[in-house]
Amino acid sequence: MKNAMEIAMEQDAPRQNLAISAYRTLKHDIIRGRYAPKEKLLMSRLKECYGVSTGPLREALSQLVADRLVVAISQRGYRVAPMSLAELNDIYDARAQLEGLILRLAIERGDDDWEASVLATAHRLAKVTDISSPDELLDGWDLRHKAFHTAIASGCNSPHLLQMRNTLFDQVERYRHLWLQETVMSPAALEQKRQEHAALVEVILARDAEKAAILMRDHLMTPVPIITRVLQDRGIS
Amino acid sequence: MKNAMEIAMEQDAPRQNLAISAYRTLKHDIIRGRYAPKEKLLMSRLKECYGVSTGPLREALSQLVADRLVVAISQRGYRVAPMSLAELNDIYDARAQLEGLILRLAIERGDDDWEASVLATAHRLAKVTDISSPDELLDGWDLRHKAFHTAIASGCNSPHLLQMRNTLFDQVERYRHLWLQETVMSPAALEQKRQEHAALVEVILARDAEKAAILMRDHLMTPVPIITRVLQDRGIS
DNA sequence: CTGTGCCAAATTGTTAAAATTTATTGATAA
DNA sequence: TTATCAATAAATTTTAACAATTTGGCACAG
């Protein structure tokens, strides 16, 4: 019988070492909510579940600690990092501020190729409703949505700022996943997002940094009330 | 005979697990230039040098990879991350931008306690010349300098933004160390810094976000030309 | 109800060795 | 001389078995 990791890896051609593979699948499972916040991560259970021994497993876990998705308690092993309304608010605020800064820089520094890639990814995102299947729509929309925002950010031309953006996104994604599950991409929400994206593209091409930063912050903060409700329903304060 | 890690740990009371200790001492040694950029980090050598076995050692190294101080090449072990003028410029630019953003937020959000801690740490930094010994002056100045800037940043009131600031500082510190070694804190440089700090405190207390962000960016960028020259002298482009 | 001491379970670390991969060397052929 | 290539050496990566330490729970006594 195949273990969880082998199944998850079947599509990835470049077979890296076991620690990195375990890190990726574990991260994926935590973000998607397979393990609850504060849940204990038993060494023995993970070993048989992912089919790796303690060495690579501890490597993966200590990297997840650096990502703040797992917390380590000395001599008491690892637990999934807790979730809280306080962290939700801080994480989304930090992301909105950072994304605003990056957008300002992108508008200041971005060249013609950047403008072209923003337009191209925006177009691809707007046309995503053509896909019929419901599950495929959500996956396809999320993929193109990420590509759109990444294209915008890449105009800032700073690998280190983009790296920090990625780090923060990993931390936000566990909360964001709650929002995706909740809205299930209703046509109304999808239409609202479509309009926000169109407005963003317009002010970006007009190089209006001030207006763009404000639009971006509002756009990123819209999921917060919904996620707040979901967390409260689950008894998380 | 004691190994490098035991010597470095003798002052630390809270004895954590070996992986974390090895991580800290290795990071310290890389930042201080004990290992050259691109130098190969032999497993066998590190094992006997730091007195730990492969398990904790690999944990420490994989965390340093996350910090971008070490690079891992699949099946070919670990190397100290390379240094370059391109990275120097990007890293200092990213830091100046992020610190500017955080300062704006701190001026917007900081309360009276924040103002008080900025004043207090600024005063302690200005009085550092009282210490006589040359080596103690450098260490003491650097410590109080960091405390001053951390006090300013903490006003933004966002744990996640401060965490990103720390991450970026770890990456910058290897370059910054070259600057500290080069200037050796000449009285002239020290006086210039003193004036910059005084100007910063003034505009911060006046809550002038625009002027403060510009002063902060200039203040952070001053070491770049000197570090550029040091790197070029070492044949690094 | 509250400590105390013991036992089981889990973490943490070491060692040795297997499995794989990369680097080197040296002989052979063009 | 130069290039190729197989054999060998070296290093990484992983596993497995074991020792040491620590934690948590639970019976039991006060």
XYZ file of C-alpha atoms (C1' of nucleotides) in Angstrom:
534
model
C 0.000 0.000 0.000
C 1.231 3.429 -0.813
C 1.632 6.035 1.919
C 0.356 9.600 1.801
C 3.592 11.067 0.544
C 4.083 8.699 -2.357
C 0.588 9.502 -3.559
C 1.198 13.219 -3.272
C 4.537 12.931 -5.057
C 3.404 10.935 -8.039
C 3.092 14.045 -10.170
C 6.393 15.670 -9.171
C 9.165 14.594 -11.479
C 12.219 16.082 -9.697
C 12.584 13.637 -6.800
C 14.427 15.542 -4.063
C 15.455 14.244 -0.689
C 12.891 12.874 1.730
C 13.070 15.794 4.154
C 11.954 18.286 1.516
C 9.212 15.996 0.256
C 7.929 15.402 3.772
C 8.068 19.147 4.421
C 5.953 19.879 1.378
C 3.282 17.272 2.008
C 3.069 18.098 5.714
C 2.715 21.797 4.939
C 0.020 21.042 2.402
C -1.894 18.905 4.899
C -1.697 21.517 7.660
C -2.831 24.354 5.397
C -5.741 22.312 4.094
C -6.851 21.577 7.641
C -6.120 17.853 7.723
C -4.643 18.474 11.168
C -6.492 20.741 13.582
C -4.766 23.693 15.262
C -2.939 22.670 18.459
C -3.147 19.001 17.440
C -0.186 16.955 18.640
C 2.059 15.627 15.896
C 3.200 12.241 17.165
C 6.567 11.182 15.801
C 5.549 7.540 15.555
C 2.289 8.347 13.794
C 3.927 10.672 11.249
C 6.622 8.106 10.577
C 4.203 5.438 9.461
C 1.861 7.954 7.852
C 4.470 9.535 5.602
C 6.849 6.587 5.389
C 10.003 8.350 6.557
C 12.132 7.902 9.642
C 12.947 10.365 12.386
C 15.850 12.076 10.644
C 14.106 13.603 7.643
C 10.923 14.004 9.680
C 12.585 16.256 12.247
C 14.135 18.258 9.429
C 10.713 18.841 7.902
C 9.134 19.748 11.229
C 11.834 22.238 12.173
C 11.337 23.991 8.846
C 7.604 24.172 9.514
C 8.450 25.751 12.859
C 10.388 28.435 10.971
C 7.255 28.906 8.823
C 5.180 29.301 12.035
C 2.828 26.543 10.932
C 4.100 24.251 13.704
C 5.285 25.010 17.219
C 7.934 23.019 19.069
C 7.765 22.563 22.814
C 11.072 21.515 24.286
C 11.107 17.837 25.225
C 7.413 17.618 24.390
C 7.475 17.361 20.643
C 5.598 19.278 18.003
C 2.080 20.643 17.661
C 0.184 22.319 14.848
C 0.382 26.075 15.458
C -2.748 27.498 17.083
C -5.073 29.854 15.216
C -6.617 32.950 16.741
C -8.544 36.056 15.799
C -5.550 38.116 16.919
C -3.258 36.295 14.496
C -5.838 36.489 11.719
C -6.038 40.257 12.063
C -2.292 40.806 12.385
C -1.429 38.511 9.508
C -3.913 40.105 7.125
C -2.912 43.600 8.205
C 0.774 42.843 7.709
C 0.064 41.347 4.317
C -2.034 44.296 3.192
C 0.677 46.723 4.290
C 3.466 44.764 2.616
C 1.502 44.241 -0.574
C 0.720 47.961 -0.607
C 4.411 48.806 -0.313
C 5.350 46.364 -3.059
C 2.651 47.727 -5.332
C 3.894 51.295 -4.859
C 7.380 50.175 -5.812
C 6.096 48.193 -8.780
C 4.239 51.210 -10.120
C 7.386 53.266 -9.641
C 9.799 50.725 -11.118
C 7.786 48.447 -13.412
C 8.580 48.477 -17.115
C 6.528 47.697 -20.211
C 6.975 43.943 -19.840
C 5.535 44.230 -16.351
C 2.470 46.106 -17.602
C 2.030 43.462 -20.283
C 2.177 40.575 -17.806
C -0.329 42.296 -15.506
C -2.733 42.691 -18.399
C -2.196 39.135 -19.599
C -2.763 37.480 -16.200
C -5.778 39.731 -15.546
C -7.312 38.634 -18.821
C -6.690 34.977 -18.054
C -8.322 35.434 -14.639
C -11.392 37.186 -16.041
C -11.967 34.369 -18.537
C -11.874 31.608 -15.930
C -15.677 31.239 -15.820
C -15.480 29.433 -19.149
C -14.416 26.306 -17.291
C -17.483 24.283 -16.484
C -16.841 21.806 -13.621
C -17.354 23.211 -10.114
C -14.222 21.857 -8.446
C -12.102 22.696 -11.464
C -13.442 26.232 -11.350
C -12.250 26.787 -7.790
C -8.803 25.323 -8.443
C -8.455 27.114 -11.759
C -9.640 30.437 -10.377
C -7.282 30.266 -7.384
C -4.333 29.407 -9.609
C -4.942 32.300 -11.992
C -5.752 34.631 -9.117
C -2.361 33.911 -7.561
C -0.660 34.369 -10.930
C -2.359 37.769 -11.332
C -1.221 39.054 -7.950
C 2.253 37.612 -8.364
C 2.576 39.366 -11.716
C 1.659 42.678 -10.094
C 4.115 42.212 -7.229
C 7.000 41.113 -9.421
C 7.226 44.648 -10.804
C 8.925 45.802 -7.615
C 12.008 44.068 -8.927
C 13.281 43.014 -5.511
C 13.858 39.292 -4.923
C 14.024 39.800 -1.169
C 10.751 41.704 -0.928
C 9.102 39.021 -3.041
C 10.581 36.338 -0.837
C 9.071 37.992 2.234
C 5.780 38.203 0.397
C 5.902 34.451 -0.191
C 6.723 33.727 3.442
C 3.799 35.811 4.613
C 1.526 34.150 2.077
C 2.364 30.697 3.416
C 1.276 31.872 6.839
C -1.906 33.476 5.586
C -2.955 30.553 3.480
C -4.268 28.436 6.356
C -6.732 31.212 7.161
C -7.408 31.939 3.519
C -8.353 28.306 2.946
C -11.226 28.730 5.404
C -12.515 31.586 3.270
C -12.249 29.630 0.023
C -14.157 26.722 1.557
C -16.842 29.001 2.959
C -17.655 31.119 -0.056
C -17.311 28.140 -2.446
C -16.948 30.810 -5.083
C -20.522 31.953 -5.304
C -21.298 33.809 -8.551
C -21.951 36.988 -6.551
C -18.565 36.883 -4.762
C -16.856 36.022 -8.030
C -18.419 39.004 -9.748
C -17.366 41.322 -6.919
C -13.790 40.098 -7.169
C -13.887 40.537 -10.924
C -14.807 44.183 -10.536
C -12.114 44.775 -7.899
C -9.507 43.269 -10.202
C -10.644 45.412 -13.120
C -10.422 48.542 -10.955
C -6.939 47.496 -9.813
C -5.709 47.024 -13.371
C -7.096 50.412 -14.351
C -5.309 52.408 -11.631
C -2.115 50.370 -12.082
C -1.936 51.165 -15.779
C -2.690 54.794 -14.913
C 0.315 54.563 -12.514
C -1.686 56.040 -9.674
C 0.278 54.604 -6.747
C -1.827 56.198 -4.020
C -5.164 54.949 -5.303
C -3.723 51.551 -6.228
C -2.322 50.936 -2.730
C -5.686 51.749 -1.163
C -7.590 49.516 -3.594
C -5.141 46.684 -2.987
C -5.437 46.937 0.783
C -9.232 46.880 0.625
C -9.165 43.998 -1.846
C -6.963 41.915 0.429
C -8.942 42.664 3.578
C -12.391 41.636 2.288
C -12.110 37.997 3.455
C -11.376 38.966 7.071
C -14.983 39.363 8.322
C -15.991 36.039 6.803
C -13.012 34.200 8.274
C -13.713 35.847 11.630
C -17.194 34.353 11.629
C -15.925 30.898 10.680
C -13.360 30.957 13.486
C -15.929 32.115 16.022
C -18.292 29.333 14.933
C -15.510 26.897 15.711
C -15.049 28.374 19.176
C -11.750 30.045 18.369
C -11.167 33.471 19.905
C 39.126 19.482 25.046
C 36.002 21.507 24.583
C 34.512 21.955 21.132
C 33.410 25.225 19.564
C 29.814 24.919 20.584
C 30.420 24.209 24.245
C 32.600 27.296 24.459
C 29.988 29.440 22.744
C 27.226 28.068 24.961
C 28.882 28.503 28.327
C 27.050 31.748 28.933
C 23.594 30.580 27.851
C 21.653 29.282 30.810
C 18.587 27.805 29.047
C 20.130 24.714 27.510
C 17.833 23.773 24.613
C 18.174 20.852 22.279
C 21.336 20.359 20.293
C 19.817 21.254 16.930
C 18.940 24.759 18.078
C 22.317 25.248 19.733
C 24.151 24.077 16.640
C 21.939 26.345 14.518
C 22.823 29.368 16.612
C 26.560 28.792 16.714
C 26.737 27.942 13.015
C 24.761 31.058 12.125
C 27.036 33.147 14.322
C 30.142 31.697 12.677
C 28.818 32.262 9.157
C 27.768 35.858 9.854
C 31.125 36.640 11.415
C 32.916 35.286 8.366
C 34.506 32.209 9.921
C 33.412 30.375 6.793
C 33.886 32.027 3.425
C 31.017 32.408 0.953
C 30.566 29.299 -1.230
C 32.741 27.263 1.161
C 31.712 23.636 1.364
C 30.345 22.527 4.731
C 31.572 18.956 5.122
C 29.288 16.855 7.275
C 32.164 14.972 8.858
C 34.076 18.155 9.644
C 31.090 19.908 11.210
C 30.291 16.845 13.271
C 33.634 16.812 15.000
C 33.885 20.600 15.068
C 30.575 21.187 16.832
C 30.343 17.851 18.610
C 26.943 16.800 17.322
C 25.883 13.933 15.086
C 24.099 13.970 11.765
C 20.558 14.271 13.093
C 20.710 17.635 14.869
C 23.301 18.863 12.382
C 21.027 18.408 9.392
C 18.237 20.115 11.299
C 20.444 23.133 11.915
C 21.624 23.280 8.317
C 18.139 23.060 6.850
C 17.074 25.991 9.024
C 20.050 27.980 7.800
C 18.896 27.212 4.269
C 15.539 28.765 5.156
C 17.501 31.806 6.410
C 19.348 31.934 3.055
C 22.702 31.819 4.818
C 23.380 28.317 3.462
C 22.437 26.696 0.173
C 21.719 22.998 -0.252
C 22.602 21.217 -3.470
C 20.714 17.979 -3.805
C 22.907 14.965 -3.066
C 25.937 17.216 -2.896
C 25.596 18.636 0.595
C 25.640 22.172 1.874
C 27.617 25.310 1.082
C 27.781 28.753 2.640
C 25.516 31.029 0.589
C 27.415 33.161 -1.931
C 27.681 36.934 -1.555
C 27.325 39.392 -4.413
C 26.948 43.078 -5.120
C 23.511 42.347 -6.540
C 22.380 40.745 -3.286
C 23.963 43.517 -1.236
C 21.986 46.137 -3.109
C 18.713 44.232 -3.096
C 18.948 43.296 0.562
C 19.680 46.841 1.710
C 17.007 48.278 -0.553
C 14.416 45.798 0.720
C 15.391 46.557 4.291
C 15.213 50.315 3.800
C 11.783 49.996 2.204
C 10.439 47.684 4.896
C 11.879 49.767 7.720
C 10.341 52.853 6.115
C 6.932 51.189 6.021
C 7.210 50.039 9.627
C 8.277 53.506 10.749
C 5.264 55.096 9.042
C 2.968 52.682 10.844
C 4.749 53.226 14.160
C 4.304 56.997 13.869
C 0.656 56.407 13.033
C 0.003 53.813 15.743
C 2.636 54.312 18.457
C 1.441 55.392 21.898
C 3.113 57.310 24.734
C 4.996 54.247 25.983
C 6.466 53.863 22.522
C 7.661 57.478 22.457
C 9.175 56.977 25.896
C 11.080 53.834 24.851
C 12.402 55.561 21.721
C 13.710 58.429 23.837
C 15.171 56.085 26.440
C 17.053 53.873 23.969
C 18.250 56.932 22.036
C 19.683 58.393 25.224
C 21.424 55.141 26.122
C 22.924 55.010 22.612
C 24.181 58.600 22.742
C 25.932 57.966 26.067
C 27.824 54.898 24.839
C 31.094 56.788 24.361
C 31.524 56.735 28.131
C 32.770 53.159 27.879
C 36.514 53.208 27.483
C 37.838 49.947 26.014
C 37.919 49.793 22.200
C 36.405 46.318 21.716
C 33.814 46.916 24.398
C 32.848 50.138 22.671
C 32.056 48.380 19.400
C 30.047 45.625 21.082
C 28.283 48.043 23.398
C 27.481 50.499 20.626
C 26.112 47.804 18.340
C 23.926 46.400 21.115
C 22.416 49.768 21.990
C 22.100 50.697 18.334
C 20.020 47.604 17.697
C 17.909 48.309 20.784
C 17.251 51.829 19.512
C 16.051 50.716 16.102
C 14.043 47.837 17.552
C 12.305 50.271 19.909
C 11.345 52.464 16.968
C 10.055 49.531 14.921
C 8.061 47.984 17.759
C 5.645 50.914 17.594
C 4.054 49.432 14.457
C 2.391 46.966 16.791
C 2.446 44.091 14.309
C 4.220 40.880 15.383
C 4.320 39.618 11.815
C 5.880 42.759 10.368
C 8.476 42.697 13.150
C 9.156 39.046 12.455
C 9.834 39.847 8.788
C 12.100 42.654 9.915
C 14.095 40.166 11.998
C 14.352 37.686 9.135
C 15.655 40.369 6.818
C 18.098 41.580 9.456
C 19.607 38.107 9.790
C 20.267 38.150 6.068
C 21.711 41.643 6.084
C 23.967 41.070 9.038
C 26.635 39.149 7.128
C 27.128 42.196 4.893
C 26.735 44.601 7.797
C 29.533 42.838 9.644
C 31.928 43.785 6.854
C 31.007 47.427 7.413
C 31.491 47.225 11.197
C 34.928 45.671 10.720
C 35.945 48.261 8.134
C 34.949 51.452 9.881
C 36.091 50.104 13.290
C 33.867 52.848 14.664
C 36.035 55.821 13.883
C 35.136 58.910 15.960
C 34.075 60.691 12.769
C 31.683 57.930 11.692
C 30.355 57.659 15.206
C 29.639 61.380 15.330
C 27.837 61.244 11.987
C 25.645 58.415 13.202
C 24.947 60.323 16.414
C 23.622 63.256 14.423
C 21.489 61.026 12.193
C 19.938 59.404 15.236
C 19.195 62.756 16.839
C 17.505 63.953 13.643
C 15.483 60.731 13.537
C 14.277 61.135 17.103
C 13.284 64.712 16.413
C 11.072 63.987 13.404
C 9.635 60.891 15.087
C 8.504 62.845 18.125
C 7.124 65.482 15.751
C 5.175 62.596 14.102
C 6.328 63.633 10.660
C 5.978 60.299 8.873
C 7.118 61.517 5.473
C 10.347 63.112 6.666
C 11.028 60.253 9.092
C 10.748 57.574 6.403
C 13.196 59.462 4.169
C 15.689 59.991 6.999
C 15.450 56.322 7.965
C 16.059 55.127 4.421
C 19.114 57.363 4.041
C 20.401 56.296 7.454
C 20.144 52.618 6.562
C 21.737 53.010 3.135
C 24.928 54.802 4.233
C 26.984 51.606 4.704
C 26.318 50.382 1.148
C 29.155 52.236 -0.660
C 31.708 51.103 1.925
C 30.572 47.471 1.786
C 30.629 47.661 -2.021
C 34.290 48.628 -1.921
C 35.154 45.848 0.547
C 33.441 43.249 -1.635
C 35.179 44.513 -4.770
C 38.544 44.380 -2.980
C 37.832 40.725 -2.279
C 37.087 40.076 -5.942
C 33.345 39.662 -5.439
C 31.088 41.088 -8.115
C -9.047 16.381 48.175
C -4.050 16.629 47.728
C 0.529 15.209 47.218
C 4.128 11.449 46.255
C 6.364 7.977 43.861
C 6.449 4.741 40.178
C 5.741 3.275 35.421
C 4.757 3.780 30.613
C 5.344 6.611 26.665
C 7.620 10.057 23.999
C 11.337 12.934 22.801
C 16.109 13.495 21.871
C 20.562 11.946 20.493
C 24.243 8.561 19.147
C 26.092 4.993 16.528
C 26.694 1.788 12.848
C 25.658 0.432 8.570
C 23.006 0.228 4.025
C 21.820 2.549 -0.225
C 22.680 6.151 -3.538
C 25.041 9.537 -5.738
C 28.953 12.197 -6.994
C 33.932 12.804 -7.673
C 38.426 10.951 -8.888
C 41.754 8.199 -10.755
C 44.104 5.663 -14.005
C 44.203 2.667 -17.865
C 43.084 2.161 -22.549
C 42.129 3.628 -27.234
C 42.050 7.205 -30.847
C 48.690 13.973 -26.257
C 43.938 13.765 -25.539
C 39.512 11.705 -24.774
C 36.730 8.042 -22.977
C 35.265 5.145 -19.629
C 35.171 1.835 -16.067
C 36.633 1.029 -11.383
C 37.200 2.998 -7.130
C 36.893 6.274 -3.469
C 34.298 9.590 -0.930
C 30.289 11.907 0.607
C 25.428 12.367 1.138
C 21.162 10.523 2.554
C 18.464 7.351 5.058
C 17.333 3.656 8.070
C 17.357 0.996 12.256
C 18.476 -0.197 16.837
C 19.553 1.521 21.166
C 20.581 4.683 25.286
C 19.359 8.673 28.004
C 16.084 12.034 29.615
C 11.858 13.857 30.352
C 7.001 14.097 30.675
C 2.272 12.564 32.012
C -0.721 9.718 34.267
C -2.280 6.889 37.958
C -2.500 4.263 41.955
C -1.973 4.987 46.633
C -1.242 7.105 51.073
C -2.001 10.998 54.066
